[in-house]
Coordinates of C-alpha atoms in Angstrom, one line a residue:
M1 CA 0.0 0.0 0.0
K2 CA 2.9 2.3 0.9
R3 CA 4.6 1.9 -2.5
L4 CA 1.2 2.4 -4.3
F5 CA 0.7 5.6 -2.4
C6 CA 4.2 6.8 -3.2
L7 CA 3.7 6.0 -6.9
I8 CA 0.5 7.8 -7.1
L9 CA 1.9 10.8 -5.4
C10 CA 5.0 10.9 -7.6
L11 CA 2.8 10.7 -10.7
V12 CA 0.9 13.7 -9.5
L13 CA 4.0 15.6 -8.8
A14 CA 5.5 14.7 -12.1
L15 CA 2.8 16.9 -13.7
S16 CA 4.3 20.1 -12.3
L17 CA 7.9 20.1 -13.6
T18 CA 10.2 22.9 -12.5
A19 CA 13.5 24.1 -14.2
C20 CA 15.2 21.2 -12.4
G21 CA 12.5 18.7 -12.9
P22 CA 9.3 17.7 -11.2
A23 CA 8.5 18.4 -7.6
P24 CA 9.8 15.4 -5.7
S25 CA 7.9 13.2 -3.4
G26 CA 8.7 13.1 0.4
P27 CA 11.1 10.5 1.8
T28 CA 9.8 7.0 1.8
E29 CA 11.2 5.8 5.1
T30 CA 10.1 2.5 6.4
V31 CA 9.3 4.2 9.7
K32 CA 7.9 7.6 9.1
N33 CA 10.2 10.4 10.4
P34 CA 8.2 13.3 11.9
F35 CA 10.9 15.7 10.9
T36 CA 10.2 15.1 7.1
Q37 CA 6.7 16.3 7.4
G38 CA 7.3 20.0 6.7
T39 CA 7.6 21.1 3.1
A40 CA 9.7 23.6 1.3
A41 CA 9.7 24.6 -2.3
P42 CA 11.6 22.9 -5.1
S43 CA 13.6 25.0 -7.5
G44 CA 11.5 27.7 -9.1
S45 CA 8.3 26.9 -7.2
D46 CA 6.4 27.7 -4.0
S47 CA 5.3 25.6 -1.1
S48 CA 2.6 26.2 1.5
T49 CA 2.0 24.6 4.8
Q50 CA -0.3 25.1 7.7
P51 CA 1.3 25.0 11.2
P52 CA -0.3 23.1 14.1
A53 CA -3.4 24.8 15.5
T54 CA -2.9 27.2 18.5
S55 CA -5.4 28.4 21.1
G56 CA -6.4 31.2 18.9
A57 CA -6.6 29.2 15.7
A58 CA -10.3 28.7 15.8
E59 CA -10.9 32.5 15.8
Q60 CA -9.1 32.9 12.4
S61 CA -11.3 33.3 9.4
E62 CA -8.7 31.8 7.1
P63 CA -6.0 29.3 7.6
I64 CA -2.4 30.6 8.0
T65 CA -0.2 29.6 5.1
H66 CA 3.5 29.8 4.9
S67 CA 5.4 29.8 1.6
W68 CA 9.0 30.0 0.5
H69 CA 11.0 29.8 -2.6
T70 CA 14.7 29.2 -3.3
D71 CA 16.6 29.1 -6.5
F72 CA 19.9 29.8 -8.4
A73 CA 19.4 33.1 -10.3
N74 CA 22.2 33.6 -12.7
T75 CA 22.2 30.2 -14.5
I76 CA 22.1 29.3 -18.1
K77 CA 19.3 27.0 -19.4
D78 CA 19.5 24.2 -21.8
D79 CA 17.2 21.2 -22.6
V80 CA 18.5 19.3 -19.6
S81 CA 18.5 21.8 -16.7
A82 CA 20.0 25.1 -15.4
Y83 CA 23.8 25.2 -15.4
Y84 CA 26.9 27.3 -14.8
D85 CA 29.9 27.5 -17.1
Y86 CA 33.0 27.2 -15.0
T87 CA 36.0 28.8 -16.6
G88 CA 38.4 29.0 -13.6
G89 CA 39.0 30.7 -10.3
E90 CA 35.9 31.3 -8.1
L91 CA 32.4 30.8 -9.4
H92 CA 29.9 33.5 -8.6
A93 CA 26.4 32.3 -8.0
Y94 CA 23.2 34.1 -6.9
Y95 CA 21.1 32.2 -4.4
I96 CA 17.6 33.5 -4.0
F97 CA 15.6 33.1 -0.8
E98 CA 12.0 34.4 -0.5
G99 CA 9.3 33.7 2.1
T100 CA 6.1 34.9 3.6
D101 CA 7.5 34.5 7.1
D102 CA 9.8 36.7 9.2
Y103 CA 13.4 35.3 8.8
S104 CA 15.0 38.6 9.9
V105 CA 15.6 37.3 13.5
C106 CA 16.1 33.5 13.0
G107 CA 18.3 33.8 9.9
V108 CA 18.7 31.4 7.0
G109 CA 21.6 30.1 4.9
P110 CA 22.3 27.6 2.2
L111 CA 24.2 24.3 2.4
L112 CA 25.8 23.4 -1.0
Y113 CA 26.9 20.1 -2.5
L114 CA 28.9 19.4 -5.7
D115 CA 28.9 15.8 -7.0
G116 CA 27.5 14.8 -3.5
I117 CA 30.4 16.5 -1.6
P118 CA 29.8 19.4 0.8
Q119 CA 30.9 22.6 -0.9
P120 CA 32.3 25.5 1.2
Y121 CA 31.6 29.0 0.0
K122 CA 32.1 32.7 0.7
T123 CA 29.7 35.7 0.9
D124 CA 30.3 39.4 0.6
D125 CA 29.7 39.9 4.3
E126 CA 31.7 36.8 5.3
P127 CA 34.5 36.6 2.9
W128 CA 36.0 33.3 4.2
Y129 CA 35.2 29.7 3.3
S130 CA 32.6 28.0 5.4
Y131 CA 30.0 25.3 4.9
L132 CA 27.3 27.5 6.2
H133 CA 26.8 31.2 6.1
V134 CA 23.7 32.7 7.9
F135 CA 22.1 35.9 6.7
Y136 CA 19.1 37.8 8.1
P137 CA 16.8 39.1 5.3
E138 CA 14.6 42.1 5.9
Y139 CA 10.9 41.5 6.6
H140 CA 8.1 43.6 5.1
P141 CA 4.8 42.4 6.7
E142 CA 2.7 44.9 4.6
V143 CA 3.8 42.9 1.5
D144 CA 2.7 39.7 3.1
E145 CA -0.9 40.9 3.2
T146 CA -0.9 41.0 -0.6
K147 CA 0.2 37.3 -0.7
E148 CA 3.5 38.4 -2.0
Y149 CA 6.8 37.4 -0.5
A150 CA 7.5 39.5 2.7
T151 CA 11.1 38.3 2.9
S152 CA 13.2 38.4 -0.2
Q153 CA 16.9 38.5 -0.7
V154 CA 19.5 37.4 -3.3
L155 CA 22.7 36.1 -1.6
D156 CA 25.9 36.4 -3.6
I157 CA 28.0 33.3 -3.0
Y158 CA 31.4 32.5 -4.2
F159 CA 33.2 29.2 -4.3
T160 CA 36.0 27.3 -5.9
P161 CA 34.7 23.8 -6.8
V162 CA 36.0 21.1 -4.5
T163 CA 36.0 18.5 -7.3
G164 CA 35.8 18.3 -11.1
Q165 CA 38.1 18.8 -14.1
A166 CA 37.9 20.3 -17.6
G167 CA 35.2 18.3 -19.5
D168 CA 33.1 17.3 -16.5
A169 CA 29.4 18.1 -15.9
L170 CA 28.7 17.7 -12.3
E171 CA 25.5 18.4 -10.3
L172 CA 25.2 21.3 -7.8
Y173 CA 22.6 21.2 -5.1
G174 CA 21.6 23.8 -2.5
T175 CA 19.2 23.7 0.4
T176 CA 18.3 26.2 3.0
V177 CA 18.9 25.9 6.7
S178 CA 16.8 28.2 8.9
D179 CA 17.2 29.3 12.6
P180 CA 20.5 27.4 13.0
Y181 CA 21.5 29.0 16.3
T182 CA 18.4 28.6 18.4
D183 CA 18.6 26.3 21.5
P184 CA 15.7 23.8 21.3
R185 CA 15.3 24.0 25.1
D186 CA 14.3 27.7 24.8
T187 CA 10.6 28.3 25.5
L188 CA 10.6 30.7 22.6
F189 CA 11.9 27.9 20.3
N190 CA 9.8 28.0 17.1
G191 CA 9.9 24.5 15.6
Y192 CA 8.1 25.7 12.5
Y193 CA 11.3 27.1 11.0
H194 CA 13.2 23.8 11.8
V195 CA 10.7 21.7 10.0
Q196 CA 11.8 23.5 6.8
H197 CA 15.4 22.1 7.1
L198 CA 16.5 20.2 4.0
D199 CA 13.1 19.2 2.8
R200 CA 13.6 20.4 -0.8
D201 CA 16.5 21.5 -2.9
V202 CA 17.6 23.7 -5.8
C203 CA 19.7 22.2 -8.4
A204 CA 21.9 23.1 -11.4
R205 CA 24.9 21.5 -13.2
I206 CA 28.4 22.9 -13.5
L207 CA 30.0 22.4 -16.9
F208 CA 33.8 22.5 -16.4
Q209 CA 35.6 24.4 -19.1
A210 CA 38.7 24.4 -16.8
T211 CA 40.1 22.4 -14.0
P212 CA 39.7 24.2 -10.6
P213 CA 42.8 25.0 -8.5
E214 CA 43.0 23.0 -5.3
L215 CA 41.1 24.6 -2.4
E216 CA 42.3 24.9 1.1
L217 CA 39.2 23.6 2.9
P218 CA 37.9 25.0 6.3
E219 CA 39.1 23.1 9.3
V220 CA 36.6 20.5 10.4
P221 CA 37.1 18.0 13.3
D222 CA 37.2 14.5 11.9
Q223 CA 34.5 12.8 13.9
L224 CA 33.9 9.7 11.6
L225 CA 35.2 6.7 13.4
S226 CA 34.5 4.2 10.6
H227 CA 32.0 3.5 7.7
S228 CA 31.1 0.4 5.7
V229 CA 28.9 -0.4 2.7
T230 CA 27.5 -3.9 2.1
Y231 CA 24.8 -5.4 -0.2
A232 CA 22.2 -8.1 0.4
D233 CA 19.3 -9.5 -1.7
E234 CA 16.1 -7.6 -1.2
P235 CA 13.1 -10.1 -1.6
L236 CA 10.5 -7.2 -1.4
L237 CA 11.7 -6.0 -4.8
Q238 CA 10.1 -9.0 -6.6
F239 CA 6.7 -7.4 -5.9
W240 CA 7.6 -4.0 -7.5
T241 CA 6.3 -3.1 -10.9
P242 CA 8.9 -2.3 -13.7
E243 CA 8.0 1.4 -13.3
E244 CA 8.6 1.3 -9.6
L245 CA 11.9 -0.5 -10.1
Q246 CA 12.9 2.3 -12.5
N247 CA 11.7 5.3 -10.6
Q248 CA 11.3 4.6 -6.9
H249 CA 13.4 3.9 -3.9
E250 CA 12.8 2.9 -0.2
Y251 CA 15.1 3.8 2.7
G252 CA 15.2 3.7 6.4
Y253 CA 17.6 4.1 9.3
T254 CA 18.3 3.5 13.0
I255 CA 20.7 5.1 15.4
N256 CA 22.2 2.8 17.9
G257 CA 19.7 0.3 16.9
K258 CA 16.6 2.5 17.6
M259 CA 14.4 5.0 15.8
R260 CA 13.9 8.4 17.5
P261 CA 11.0 8.1 20.0
Q262 CA 7.9 8.8 18.0
N263 CA 5.5 9.6 21.0
T264 CA 7.0 13.0 21.8
D265 CA 6.8 16.5 20.3
S266 CA 10.4 17.3 21.5
W267 CA 13.1 17.9 19.0
I268 CA 15.6 16.4 21.5
W269 CA 16.5 12.7 21.6
P270 CA 18.1 12.2 25.0
G271 CA 20.7 9.8 26.2
F272 CA 23.8 10.3 24.0
D273 CA 26.3 12.1 26.1
Q274 CA 29.7 10.5 25.7
E275 CA 28.2 7.7 23.7
P276 CA 29.4 6.8 20.1
I277 CA 26.7 6.9 17.5
T278 CA 26.2 4.0 15.1
L279 CA 24.0 5.1 12.2
D280 CA 22.6 2.1 10.2
F281 CA 21.0 3.2 6.9
Y282 CA 19.6 1.1 4.0
I283 CA 18.2 1.9 0.6
Y284 CA 16.8 -0.2 -2.3
G285 CA 14.9 0.4 -5.5
G286 CA 15.8 2.3 -8.7
S287 CA 19.5 1.7 -9.5
Y288 CA 20.1 4.5 -11.9
V289 CA 20.8 7.3 -9.4
N290 CA 24.0 7.2 -7.2
Y291 CA 24.2 9.2 -4.0
T292 CA 26.4 10.2 -1.1
L293 CA 25.3 10.0 2.5
V294 CA 26.4 13.1 4.4
C295 CA 26.1 13.5 8.2
Y296 CA 26.3 16.8 10.1
K297 CA 26.8 17.8 13.7
N298 CA 25.9 21.3 14.4
Y299 CA 25.9 22.0 10.7
Q300 CA 29.4 20.9 10.1
P301 CA 30.2 17.7 8.1
I302 CA 31.6 15.1 10.5
S303 CA 34.5 14.6 8.1
I304 CA 35.9 16.2 4.9
D305 CA 38.6 13.6 4.3
P306 CA 38.1 12.2 0.8
E307 CA 38.5 8.7 2.2
D308 CA 35.5 9.3 4.4
I309 CA 33.0 10.1 1.7
V310 CA 30.2 7.6 2.0
W311 CA 29.4 6.7 -1.6
V312 CA 26.0 5.1 -2.1
E313 CA 25.3 2.8 -5.1
V314 CA 21.9 1.2 -5.4
K315 CA 22.1 -2.2 -7.2
D316 CA 19.3 -4.1 -9.0
G317 CA 17.5 -6.5 -6.7
Q318 CA 19.6 -5.6 -3.7
R319 CA 19.5 -3.6 -0.5
T320 CA 22.4 -1.3 0.1
Q321 CA 23.4 -1.3 3.8
I322 CA 25.5 1.4 5.2
Q323 CA 26.9 1.8 8.7
V324 CA 28.5 4.9 10.0
Q325 CA 30.1 5.3 13.4
I326 CA 30.4 8.8 14.8
D327 CA 32.5 10.1 17.7
M328 CA 30.5 11.8 20.5
S329 CA 33.5 12.3 22.9
D330 CA 33.1 16.1 22.6
F331 CA 29.5 16.0 23.8
D332 CA 28.8 16.3 27.6
G333 CA 25.1 16.5 27.4
S334 CA 24.9 20.1 28.7
T335 CA 23.9 21.6 25.3
P336 CA 21.9 19.7 22.6
I337 CA 23.7 19.0 19.4
C338 CA 22.0 19.2 16.1
F339 CA 22.4 16.1 14.0
M340 CA 21.2 15.5 10.5
T341 CA 21.8 13.2 7.6
V342 CA 21.2 13.9 4.0
L343 CA 21.1 11.8 0.8
V344 CA 22.5 13.7 -2.0
P345 CA 22.2 12.5 -5.7
R346 CA 25.1 12.7 -8.0
N347 CA 23.6 11.9 -11.4
Y348 CA 20.0 12.7 -11.1
Q349 CA 19.8 15.5 -13.6
A350 CA 21.3 13.9 -16.7
Y351 CA 22.3 10.5 -18.1
E352 CA 26.0 9.9 -18.8
D353 CA 25.4 11.0 -22.4
G354 CA 24.1 14.3 -21.2
T355 CA 20.5 13.8 -22.0
I356 CA 17.8 14.6 -19.5
A357 CA 17.2 12.0 -16.8
F358 CA 14.8 13.4 -14.2
I359 CA 11.6 12.7 -16.1
D360 CA 12.3 8.9 -15.6
H361 CA 13.6 9.3 -12.1
Y362 CA 11.4 11.9 -10.5
A363 CA 11.6 10.3 -7.0
C364 CA 15.3 10.3 -6.7
R365 CA 16.2 13.7 -5.6
F366 CA 18.0 15.2 -2.5
E367 CA 16.4 14.0 0.6
K368 CA 16.7 14.6 4.4
V369 CA 17.0 11.3 6.2
N370 CA 16.7 12.7 9.6
F371 CA 17.0 16.0 11.6
F372 CA 16.9 16.4 15.4
Y373 CA 19.0 17.3 18.5
F374 CA 21.1 14.8 20.5
G375 CA 20.5 15.5 24.3
G376 CA 22.0 14.2 27.5
E377 CA 20.2 12.2 30.1
E378 CA 16.6 12.9 30.5
E379 CA 15.7 15.3 33.4

C-alpha cells in the first residue's frame, strides 16, 4: 500500500515540472520520520504549509499559510537543466531566498553540495570559506498581506569547486537551513522554522571548461570513526512493478539500533552524552541514481577527508546497507547537538550521455534522512 501511495503521489508531482525537474515526493522511510513532514519549495516553485493549531486558531477566518522559494538566479538554461559554465577561479552564484514569514531574526543560509560532496563558499559579508553562512533578510509584513513574499533576498555566494576537471558536468545542489543557532530548550523555540530544514532543494549543473585549483578547505574536526557499505538480496523488490523498479526507492535508518522516539513533540533525543553513534542506513529500488550520504553535527560535516566520503550505489534487486560510526566524545550532554543526515544525488539531472534524466527518475532527488538534536540524560 505504501509503494502504491508513493507511486500515485509521484505521478501527480510529475505533472508540475520545474526548471530542475518535477516536484519530488517526500522521503519513503520504512518508519515515518516526523521531521520530514514539513515542506519547502523545489527550485522555481512555491510551497505552502499550515502549522499546528494554536489556542487562537479557531478564531481565524482563514488558515495561516507559509510559503517560501529558493533558486539559483544567474544560471544558463538548456534542454537538460539550469547550469553554470566554470572557466576557472571562483564561481559567482546568486542564491535566491523568498518567504512569507519573518526570517530577519532567526536567519537562513544555504548548504551546498557538488557531486555529492559538501561545498564550502564565501559571501560578501563573510569573505571566508565555510560550509554554512547565515544571513538575516529584511521582513516587510505589509507585503505579506498581498500574498507576495514579505522576505526576499539574493545572496551572492562565491566558491572554488571542491571536485571536477575540464570536461566534467557535475551536479550542484543547494538547500536552505533556517534558525540554526536557536537552543531547542528555549521556551521561545519555534519548531516551524526547523521543519523546513532540508526538505527540498535547488539544483543546477556545472559544466567545467577548466580544472579548478586545489582549495584549502575549512578546518573541520574528523568525527567519523568508521563506515562500511555492504549489499544483500532484497526479496521485497520482486513485488515491485517495472516502473517502480525504475523510478522509486525505499530507505530507512536506525541510530544505535533505535528510531527516534515517535511519541513526543520534543526535538531532543536524550541519552547520547559520551556515547558513540552508530547510524545504520539502508536503501533499495531504482538503480540509476547514485548518491552520497552526508552526516552533520551542528551544521558541520563530520569529516571532509576524501577517504571518508560515503558513496551510495543502489544495485538491481539488492539492498544497500551502510553503517557509519560517529565520535561523540566532545558531547557532555549540557547543550543539545543538532544532528542531520542527507542523501545527495550525484547523477539525477542527466544521463551519462548528457540527455535529461529526471523525467524517468522523479523520486530520486535530494532528501533529508533525519534531523533532530542529541541530548544528554533525561531530566
